[in-house]
Amino acid sequence: MKKPVSNPIAHAVLAATAVLALCASPWSAASAAAQGGQPAPAASPASTGPIRIGVLTDLSGSLADLSGRGSVEAVKMAVEDFGASVLGRPVEVVAADHQNKADIGSQIANDWYDNKNVELIIDLPNSAVMLAIQELGRRKNKIVIGTAGGSSDFTGKACSPNGIHWVYDTYALAAGTGRTMVKQGGDSWYFITLDYSFGLSLERDTAAFVTGAGGKVLGSARHPLNSADFSSYLLQAQASKAKVIGLANAGGDLINTVKQAAEFGITRQGQKLAGLLMFLSDIHALGLETAQGLVLTESFYWDQNEATRTFSKRFFERTGRMPTMVQAGNYGAITHYLKAVKAAGTSDTATVMKTMRETPINDFMTRDGRIREDGRVLRDMYLFEVKTPAESKSPWDYYKQLGVIAAADAARPLAESDCPLVRNKAAAAKP
């Protein structure tokens, strides 16, 4: 695995190289000549030139499989399917690797906003990066759609009038997996947690469901991003005697944790592993022999119905892999955005955001979804169990659905929100 460079100057060079290389390659743009449509009003070059969408992602690190180049392809698919133009303006896609560093991500986003007229940034695996870009989008008056980062703070204390949390958040995962495990008797927990805003949010939200249901949290161990050795954390979890070991990490870190837990025989000794954020790509990397029996919560699975299968097969033809919920969500989010630009007759941020909120979300992934005032997309989530090797009938046949978490239960109630937009609205409504 490629390790991030520690030298700040090297960071900046790599960031610039990533942007330039991607802009010059087939990965960078999906554009075409304008195809009819309503002409944009005469204004500055920024409002009459190309509409640019930035995919800020992890192309080389532990989160690349769940987002990465697959996310770039999904955005390109959405742009191409829309006709590659809107309001008579070509739509272009630029992409770059934030290297899981908030400073690198901010440098790239600043350049995109200031010099490349990027209207929207999407994807953003790694919640620290996602939250940094949220703040930048607020200052620059640009739209930010988090599809890959999970921290519920994105629509909580860090919410923005220009921010949308599209696919999932840590509250939804906790409500699904955490609540279910307690109901099944897993009433004592120990967490192995990524020491970033995402992992800390996921542990916090899950712990609240565990204790709220009468369970106990016996402790937690926190690790840095891109860790290789989880033995000490697993030994602490094992020594706690907790019935459930909650894995509040993701990507390569999660895969390594599960593999090493299997080597230690932890599940054979009676403790259960709860993957609080697992993706199809993680199960593919682990293999069913290791991952079988894991319970997880997602907002999308490629084999749910004919519509999901149709999209996923198209995606597979381009990438050689079935899409994760993040990659599917990127397609849906960009399609919704382009529809809103067309309906609004402008790419103005406030006008487009208003249109996106007023328009129900209906696609192969989402039924009657909507964007709440805090930026949270209200959508159903699904509880899955990983199949055994004997149950799997074909490649990528990994999940069986256990249940549905309704949208109202999957989102933090507004009454409990610490989003300033919600609090200010409530205060204004009081006599």
Coordinates of C-alpha atoms in Angstrom, one line a residue:
M1 CA 0.0 0.0 0.0
K2 CA 1.3 3.4 -0.9
K3 CA 2.0 5.5 2.2
P4 CA 1.2 9.2 2.3
V5 CA 4.3 11.4 2.0
S6 CA 5.0 13.3 5.2
N7 CA 6.9 16.3 3.8
P8 CA 4.5 19.3 3.3
I9 CA 6.3 20.5 0.2
A10 CA 6.1 17.0 -1.3
H11 CA 2.4 17.0 -0.4
A12 CA 1.8 20.1 -2.4
V13 CA 3.8 18.8 -5.4
L14 CA 1.9 15.5 -5.4
A15 CA -1.5 17.3 -5.1
A16 CA -0.7 19.5 -8.1
T17 CA 0.6 16.5 -10.0
A18 CA -2.5 14.6 -9.2
V19 CA -4.8 17.3 -10.5
L20 CA -2.8 18.0 -13.7
A21 CA -2.4 14.3 -14.5
L22 CA -6.0 13.6 -14.0
C23 CA -7.1 16.6 -16.0
A24 CA -5.0 15.4 -18.9
S25 CA -6.2 11.8 -18.8
P26 CA -9.4 10.0 -19.7
W27 CA -10.2 9.9 -16.0
S28 CA -10.5 13.7 -15.8
A29 CA -13.3 14.7 -18.0
A30 CA -16.6 13.7 -19.4
S31 CA -17.6 16.5 -21.7
A32 CA -19.3 16.9 -25.1
A33 CA -20.6 19.7 -27.3
A34 CA -23.6 21.4 -26.0
Q35 CA -26.8 19.7 -27.0
G36 CA -29.7 22.2 -27.2
G37 CA -31.4 23.0 -24.0
Q38 CA -32.1 26.4 -22.4
P39 CA -29.3 28.9 -22.9
A40 CA -27.7 30.3 -19.7
P41 CA -28.1 34.0 -19.2
A42 CA -25.3 36.2 -20.4
A43 CA -22.9 36.8 -17.5
S44 CA -19.4 36.2 -16.5
P45 CA -17.3 33.5 -18.1
A46 CA -17.8 31.4 -14.9
S47 CA -21.5 31.3 -15.6
T48 CA -21.3 30.7 -19.3
G49 CA -18.4 28.3 -19.6
P50 CA -18.3 24.6 -18.7
I51 CA -20.0 23.3 -15.5
R52 CA -17.3 21.5 -13.7
I53 CA -17.8 18.8 -11.1
G54 CA -14.9 17.8 -8.9
V55 CA -14.5 14.3 -7.5
L56 CA -12.1 14.6 -4.5
T57 CA -11.3 11.0 -3.5
D58 CA -8.8 8.5 -2.4
L59 CA -7.0 7.0 -5.4
S60 CA -4.1 5.3 -3.7
G61 CA -4.9 4.6 -0.1
S62 CA -7.0 2.3 2.1
L63 CA -10.3 3.9 1.0
A64 CA -9.7 3.6 -2.8
D65 CA -11.7 0.4 -3.3
L66 CA -14.9 1.8 -1.8
S67 CA -14.7 5.1 -3.7
G68 CA -11.6 6.0 -5.8
R69 CA -11.6 5.4 -9.5
G70 CA -15.0 3.7 -9.2
S71 CA -16.4 6.9 -7.9
V72 CA -14.9 8.9 -10.8
E73 CA -16.5 6.4 -13.2
A74 CA -19.9 6.6 -11.6
V75 CA -19.9 10.4 -11.9
K76 CA -18.8 10.2 -15.5
M77 CA -21.6 7.8 -16.2
A78 CA -24.1 10.2 -14.7
V79 CA -22.8 13.1 -16.8
E80 CA -22.8 11.0 -20.0
D81 CA -26.3 9.7 -19.3
F82 CA -27.5 13.2 -18.9
G83 CA -26.1 14.2 -22.3
A84 CA -22.9 15.8 -21.1
S85 CA -24.4 19.3 -21.2
V86 CA -27.0 21.3 -19.4
L87 CA -28.4 24.8 -20.2
G88 CA -26.3 24.7 -23.3
R89 CA -23.1 24.4 -21.3
P90 CA -20.8 21.3 -21.4
V91 CA -20.4 19.4 -18.2
E92 CA -16.9 18.3 -17.2
V93 CA -15.5 16.1 -14.5
V94 CA -12.1 16.7 -12.8
A95 CA -10.7 14.4 -10.1
A96 CA -7.8 14.2 -7.7
D97 CA -6.4 12.2 -4.8
H98 CA -6.6 14.0 -1.4
Q99 CA -4.3 11.3 0.1
N100 CA -6.5 11.2 3.2
K101 CA -5.1 14.6 4.3
A102 CA -7.3 17.5 5.1
D103 CA -4.6 20.0 4.1
I104 CA -4.0 18.4 0.8
G105 CA -7.7 18.2 0.1
S106 CA -8.2 21.8 1.0
Q107 CA -5.3 22.9 -1.4
I108 CA -6.9 21.0 -4.3
A109 CA -10.4 22.3 -3.5
N110 CA -9.2 25.9 -3.2
D111 CA -7.5 25.6 -6.6
W112 CA -10.6 24.1 -8.2
Y113 CA -12.9 26.8 -6.8
D114 CA -10.6 29.8 -7.5
N115 CA -9.0 28.8 -10.8
K116 CA -11.1 26.1 -12.4
N117 CA -14.6 27.3 -11.7
V118 CA -15.6 24.0 -10.1
E119 CA -19.3 24.3 -9.1
L120 CA -19.6 21.2 -6.9
I121 CA -17.3 18.7 -5.1
I122 CA -18.4 15.2 -4.4
D123 CA -17.3 11.9 -2.8
L124 CA -14.8 12.8 0.0
P125 CA -13.9 9.6 1.7
N126 CA -12.2 10.3 5.1
S127 CA -14.5 12.5 7.3
A128 CA -11.7 14.8 8.3
V129 CA -11.3 15.8 4.6
M130 CA -15.1 15.9 4.1
L131 CA -15.5 18.3 7.0
A132 CA -12.7 20.6 5.9
I133 CA -14.2 20.8 2.4
Q134 CA -17.6 21.5 3.9
E135 CA -16.2 24.6 5.6
L136 CA -14.5 25.7 2.4
G137 CA -17.7 25.3 0.4
R138 CA -19.5 27.4 3.0
R139 CA -16.9 30.2 2.6
K140 CA -16.7 30.0 -1.2
N141 CA -20.5 29.5 -1.6
K142 CA -20.1 26.2 -3.4
I143 CA -22.0 22.9 -3.2
V144 CA -20.4 20.0 -1.3
I145 CA -21.9 16.5 -1.4
G146 CA -20.5 13.9 1.0
T147 CA -21.1 10.4 -0.3
A148 CA -18.1 8.5 1.1
G149 CA -17.3 10.2 4.4
G150 CA -19.5 9.1 7.3
S151 CA -19.3 11.5 10.2
S152 CA -22.8 12.6 11.3
D153 CA -21.3 15.9 12.3
F154 CA -21.5 16.9 8.6
T155 CA -25.2 17.6 9.1
G156 CA -24.8 18.2 12.8
K157 CA -22.7 20.9 14.4
A158 CA -20.7 21.4 11.1
C159 CA -23.8 21.6 8.9
S160 CA -23.9 24.1 5.9
P161 CA -26.6 25.5 3.7
N162 CA -24.5 24.2 0.8
G163 CA -23.8 20.7 2.2
I164 CA -25.6 17.4 1.4
H165 CA -24.9 14.1 3.1
W166 CA -26.2 11.7 0.4
V167 CA -25.5 8.0 1.1
Y168 CA -25.2 7.2 4.8
D169 CA -23.8 8.6 8.1
T170 CA -22.6 7.2 11.4
Y171 CA -26.0 7.6 13.0
A172 CA -27.7 5.4 10.3
L173 CA -25.0 2.7 10.8
A174 CA -25.4 2.8 14.5
A175 CA -29.2 2.6 14.3
G176 CA -28.9 -0.4 12.0
T177 CA -26.1 -2.6 13.1
G178 CA -25.8 -1.4 16.7
R179 CA -29.4 -1.6 17.6
T180 CA -29.8 -5.0 16.0
M181 CA -26.9 -6.6 17.8
V182 CA -28.2 -5.5 21.2
K183 CA -31.6 -7.0 20.4
Q184 CA -29.9 -10.2 19.5
G185 CA -28.2 -10.4 22.9
G186 CA -25.0 -8.5 22.2
D187 CA -25.4 -6.2 25.2
S188 CA -21.7 -5.6 26.1
W189 CA -19.4 -3.9 23.6
Y190 CA -15.7 -3.0 23.1
F191 CA -14.7 -0.8 20.2
I192 CA -11.7 -0.8 17.9
T193 CA -11.9 2.7 16.5
L194 CA -10.1 4.7 13.8
D195 CA -8.8 7.8 15.5
Y196 CA -10.3 10.2 13.0
S197 CA -13.6 12.2 13.1
F198 CA -15.4 9.4 11.2
G199 CA -14.4 6.6 13.6
L200 CA -15.0 8.7 16.7
S201 CA -18.5 9.7 15.4
L202 CA -19.3 6.1 14.6
E203 CA -18.2 4.9 18.1
R204 CA -20.1 7.7 19.8
D205 CA -23.4 7.1 17.9
T206 CA -23.2 3.3 18.3
A207 CA -22.4 3.6 22.0
A208 CA -25.5 5.8 22.4
F209 CA -27.7 3.1 20.9
V210 CA -26.0 0.3 22.9
T211 CA -26.5 2.1 26.3
G212 CA -29.9 3.4 25.3
A213 CA -31.0 -0.2 24.8
G214 CA -29.6 -1.3 28.2
G215 CA -26.2 -2.5 27.1
K216 CA -22.8 -1.6 28.3
V217 CA -19.7 -0.2 26.6
L218 CA -16.6 -1.8 28.3
G219 CA -14.0 0.2 26.6
S220 CA -12.3 1.1 23.3
A221 CA -8.9 1.1 21.6
R222 CA -8.1 3.7 19.0
H223 CA -5.7 3.3 16.1
P224 CA -4.2 5.6 13.4
L225 CA -5.2 5.5 9.7
N226 CA -3.5 2.9 7.6
S227 CA -2.4 0.6 10.5
A228 CA -0.9 -2.8 9.7
D229 CA -0.8 -4.5 13.1
F230 CA -4.1 -4.8 15.1
S231 CA -2.9 -7.5 17.5
S232 CA -2.7 -5.2 20.6
Y233 CA -6.1 -3.8 19.9
L234 CA -7.7 -7.2 19.4
L235 CA -6.0 -8.6 22.5
Q236 CA -7.5 -5.7 24.6
A237 CA -10.9 -6.4 23.1
Q238 CA -10.5 -10.1 23.8
A239 CA -9.5 -9.4 27.4
S240 CA -12.6 -7.2 27.9
K241 CA -14.9 -10.3 27.5
A242 CA -17.3 -8.1 25.6
K243 CA -19.9 -10.0 23.7
V244 CA -19.5 -7.7 20.7
I245 CA -16.3 -6.1 19.3
G246 CA -17.5 -3.1 17.3
L247 CA -15.2 -2.2 14.4
A248 CA -15.5 1.6 14.0
N249 CA -13.1 1.8 11.0
A250 CA -13.2 1.2 7.3
G251 CA -11.4 0.2 4.1
G252 CA -8.0 -1.4 4.5
D253 CA -8.0 -0.9 8.3
L254 CA -11.2 -2.8 8.6
I255 CA -10.1 -5.6 6.3
N256 CA -6.8 -6.0 8.3
T257 CA -8.8 -6.0 11.6
V258 CA -11.2 -8.8 10.5
K259 CA -8.4 -10.9 9.0
Q260 CA -6.3 -10.7 12.2
A261 CA -9.3 -11.4 14.4
A262 CA -9.8 -14.6 12.3
E263 CA -6.2 -15.6 12.9
F264 CA -6.6 -15.1 16.6
G265 CA -9.8 -17.2 16.6
I266 CA -11.7 -14.5 18.3
T267 CA -15.1 -15.5 16.9
R268 CA -14.6 -19.2 17.5
Q269 CA -14.2 -18.3 21.2
G270 CA -17.6 -16.7 21.4
Q271 CA -17.2 -13.0 20.7
K272 CA -18.9 -11.5 17.7
L273 CA -17.5 -8.9 15.3
A274 CA -19.8 -6.1 14.2
G275 CA -18.6 -4.3 11.1
L276 CA -20.1 -0.9 11.7
L277 CA -19.1 0.4 8.3
M278 CA -18.5 -2.3 5.7
F279 CA -18.7 -2.1 2.0
L280 CA -19.2 -4.7 -0.8
S281 CA -15.5 -4.1 -1.7
D282 CA -14.5 -5.1 1.9
I283 CA -16.4 -8.4 1.6
H284 CA -14.8 -9.0 -1.8
A285 CA -11.3 -8.4 -0.4
L286 CA -11.9 -10.6 2.7
G287 CA -13.6 -13.5 0.9
L288 CA -16.7 -15.3 2.2
E289 CA -14.7 -17.8 4.2
T290 CA -13.5 -15.0 6.4
A291 CA -16.5 -12.6 6.2
Q292 CA -19.4 -15.0 6.5
G293 CA -21.9 -14.2 9.1
L294 CA -21.0 -10.5 9.5
V295 CA -24.0 -8.3 9.9
L296 CA -23.8 -4.8 8.3
T297 CA -25.9 -1.9 7.3
E298 CA -25.8 -0.3 3.8
S299 CA -28.1 1.9 1.6
F300 CA -27.6 -0.1 -1.6
Y301 CA -26.7 -3.6 -2.9
W302 CA -26.3 -4.4 -6.5
D303 CA -28.6 -7.4 -6.5
Q304 CA -31.6 -5.9 -4.8
N305 CA -33.9 -5.6 -7.8
E306 CA -33.9 -5.3 -11.6
A307 CA -33.0 -1.6 -11.6
T308 CA -30.0 -2.0 -9.3
R309 CA -28.8 -5.0 -11.4
T310 CA -29.1 -3.0 -14.6
F311 CA -27.0 -0.1 -13.4
S312 CA -24.5 -2.4 -11.7
K313 CA -23.9 -4.5 -14.8
R314 CA -23.2 -1.3 -16.7
F315 CA -20.8 -0.2 -14.0
F316 CA -19.1 -3.6 -14.0
E317 CA -18.5 -3.4 -17.8
R318 CA -16.5 -0.2 -17.2
T319 CA -14.6 -1.2 -14.0
G320 CA -14.6 -5.0 -13.6
R321 CA -16.3 -4.6 -10.2
M322 CA -19.8 -4.3 -8.8
P323 CA -20.5 -0.8 -7.3
T324 CA -20.4 0.1 -3.6
M325 CA -23.1 2.2 -2.1
V326 CA -20.8 5.2 -2.4
Q327 CA -20.2 4.7 -6.1
A328 CA -23.9 4.2 -6.7
G329 CA -24.7 7.2 -4.6
N330 CA -22.4 9.4 -6.7
Y331 CA -24.3 8.5 -9.8
G332 CA -27.6 9.4 -8.1
A333 CA -26.4 12.6 -6.5
I334 CA -24.9 14.0 -9.8
T335 CA -28.0 13.1 -11.7
H336 CA -30.2 14.9 -9.1
Y337 CA -27.9 17.9 -9.3
L338 CA -27.9 18.2 -13.1
K339 CA -31.7 17.9 -13.1
A340 CA -31.9 20.7 -10.6
V341 CA -29.6 23.0 -12.7
K342 CA -31.8 22.3 -15.7
A343 CA -35.0 23.0 -13.8
A344 CA -33.6 26.1 -12.1
G345 CA -32.2 27.5 -15.3
T346 CA -29.0 28.4 -13.6
S347 CA -26.0 27.0 -11.7
D348 CA -26.3 29.5 -8.9
T349 CA -25.6 27.7 -5.7
A350 CA -28.5 29.0 -3.6
T351 CA -31.1 28.5 -6.4
V352 CA -29.9 25.0 -7.2
M353 CA -29.8 23.9 -3.6
K354 CA -33.4 25.1 -3.2
T355 CA -34.5 23.2 -6.2
M356 CA -32.6 20.0 -5.1
R357 CA -34.4 20.2 -1.7
E358 CA -37.8 20.7 -3.2
T359 CA -37.4 17.8 -5.7
P360 CA -38.0 14.2 -4.5
I361 CA -35.1 11.8 -5.2
N362 CA -36.2 8.8 -7.2
D363 CA -33.7 6.5 -8.9
F364 CA -32.5 2.9 -8.8
M365 CA -31.1 3.5 -5.3
T366 CA -33.5 5.8 -3.7
R367 CA -37.3 5.9 -3.5
D368 CA -39.0 9.1 -2.5
G369 CA -35.9 10.4 -0.8
R370 CA -35.6 14.1 0.1
I371 CA -32.9 16.5 1.4
R372 CA -33.7 17.7 4.8
E373 CA -33.0 21.3 6.0
D374 CA -29.8 20.1 7.7
G375 CA -28.5 18.6 4.5
R376 CA -29.3 15.0 5.4
V377 CA -30.8 12.8 2.6
L378 CA -33.7 10.9 4.1
R379 CA -33.5 7.3 2.7
D380 CA -34.2 3.8 3.8
M381 CA -31.2 1.7 4.9
Y382 CA -30.9 -2.1 4.7
L383 CA -29.6 -4.7 7.1
F384 CA -27.6 -7.4 5.5
E385 CA -25.8 -10.6 6.5
V386 CA -22.8 -11.9 4.6
K387 CA -23.6 -15.3 3.0
T388 CA -21.6 -18.4 3.6
P389 CA -19.6 -19.8 0.7
A390 CA -22.3 -22.5 0.2
E391 CA -25.0 -19.9 0.0
S392 CA -23.3 -17.8 -2.7
K393 CA -24.3 -18.9 -6.2
S394 CA -22.2 -16.6 -8.4
P395 CA -19.4 -14.0 -8.2
W396 CA -20.3 -11.0 -6.1
D397 CA -23.3 -12.8 -4.6
Y398 CA -22.4 -11.8 -1.1
Y399 CA -25.5 -10.5 0.9
K400 CA -28.8 -11.7 2.1
Q401 CA -31.2 -9.0 3.3
L402 CA -32.4 -9.2 6.9
G403 CA -34.5 -6.1 7.1
V404 CA -35.2 -2.5 6.3
I405 CA -34.4 0.5 8.5
A406 CA -37.0 3.1 7.5
A407 CA -35.7 6.6 6.6
A408 CA -37.4 8.1 9.7
D409 CA -35.4 5.7 11.9
A410 CA -32.2 5.9 10.0
A411 CA -31.7 9.7 10.5
R412 CA -31.1 11.6 13.7
P413 CA -34.4 13.3 14.7
L414 CA -34.3 17.0 14.1
A415 CA -35.3 17.6 17.7
E416 CA -31.9 16.1 18.7
S417 CA -29.9 18.0 16.0
D418 CA -27.1 20.4 16.9
C419 CA -27.1 21.8 13.4
P420 CA -27.2 25.7 13.7
L421 CA -29.5 25.9 10.6
V422 CA -32.1 23.8 12.5
R423 CA -31.7 25.5 15.8
N424 CA -32.0 29.0 14.2
K425 CA -35.1 28.0 12.3
A426 CA -36.7 26.6 15.4
A427 CA -35.8 29.8 17.4
A428 CA -37.2 32.0 14.6
A429 CA -40.5 30.1 14.7
K430 CA -41.1 30.7 18.4
P431 CA -43.5 33.6 19.2

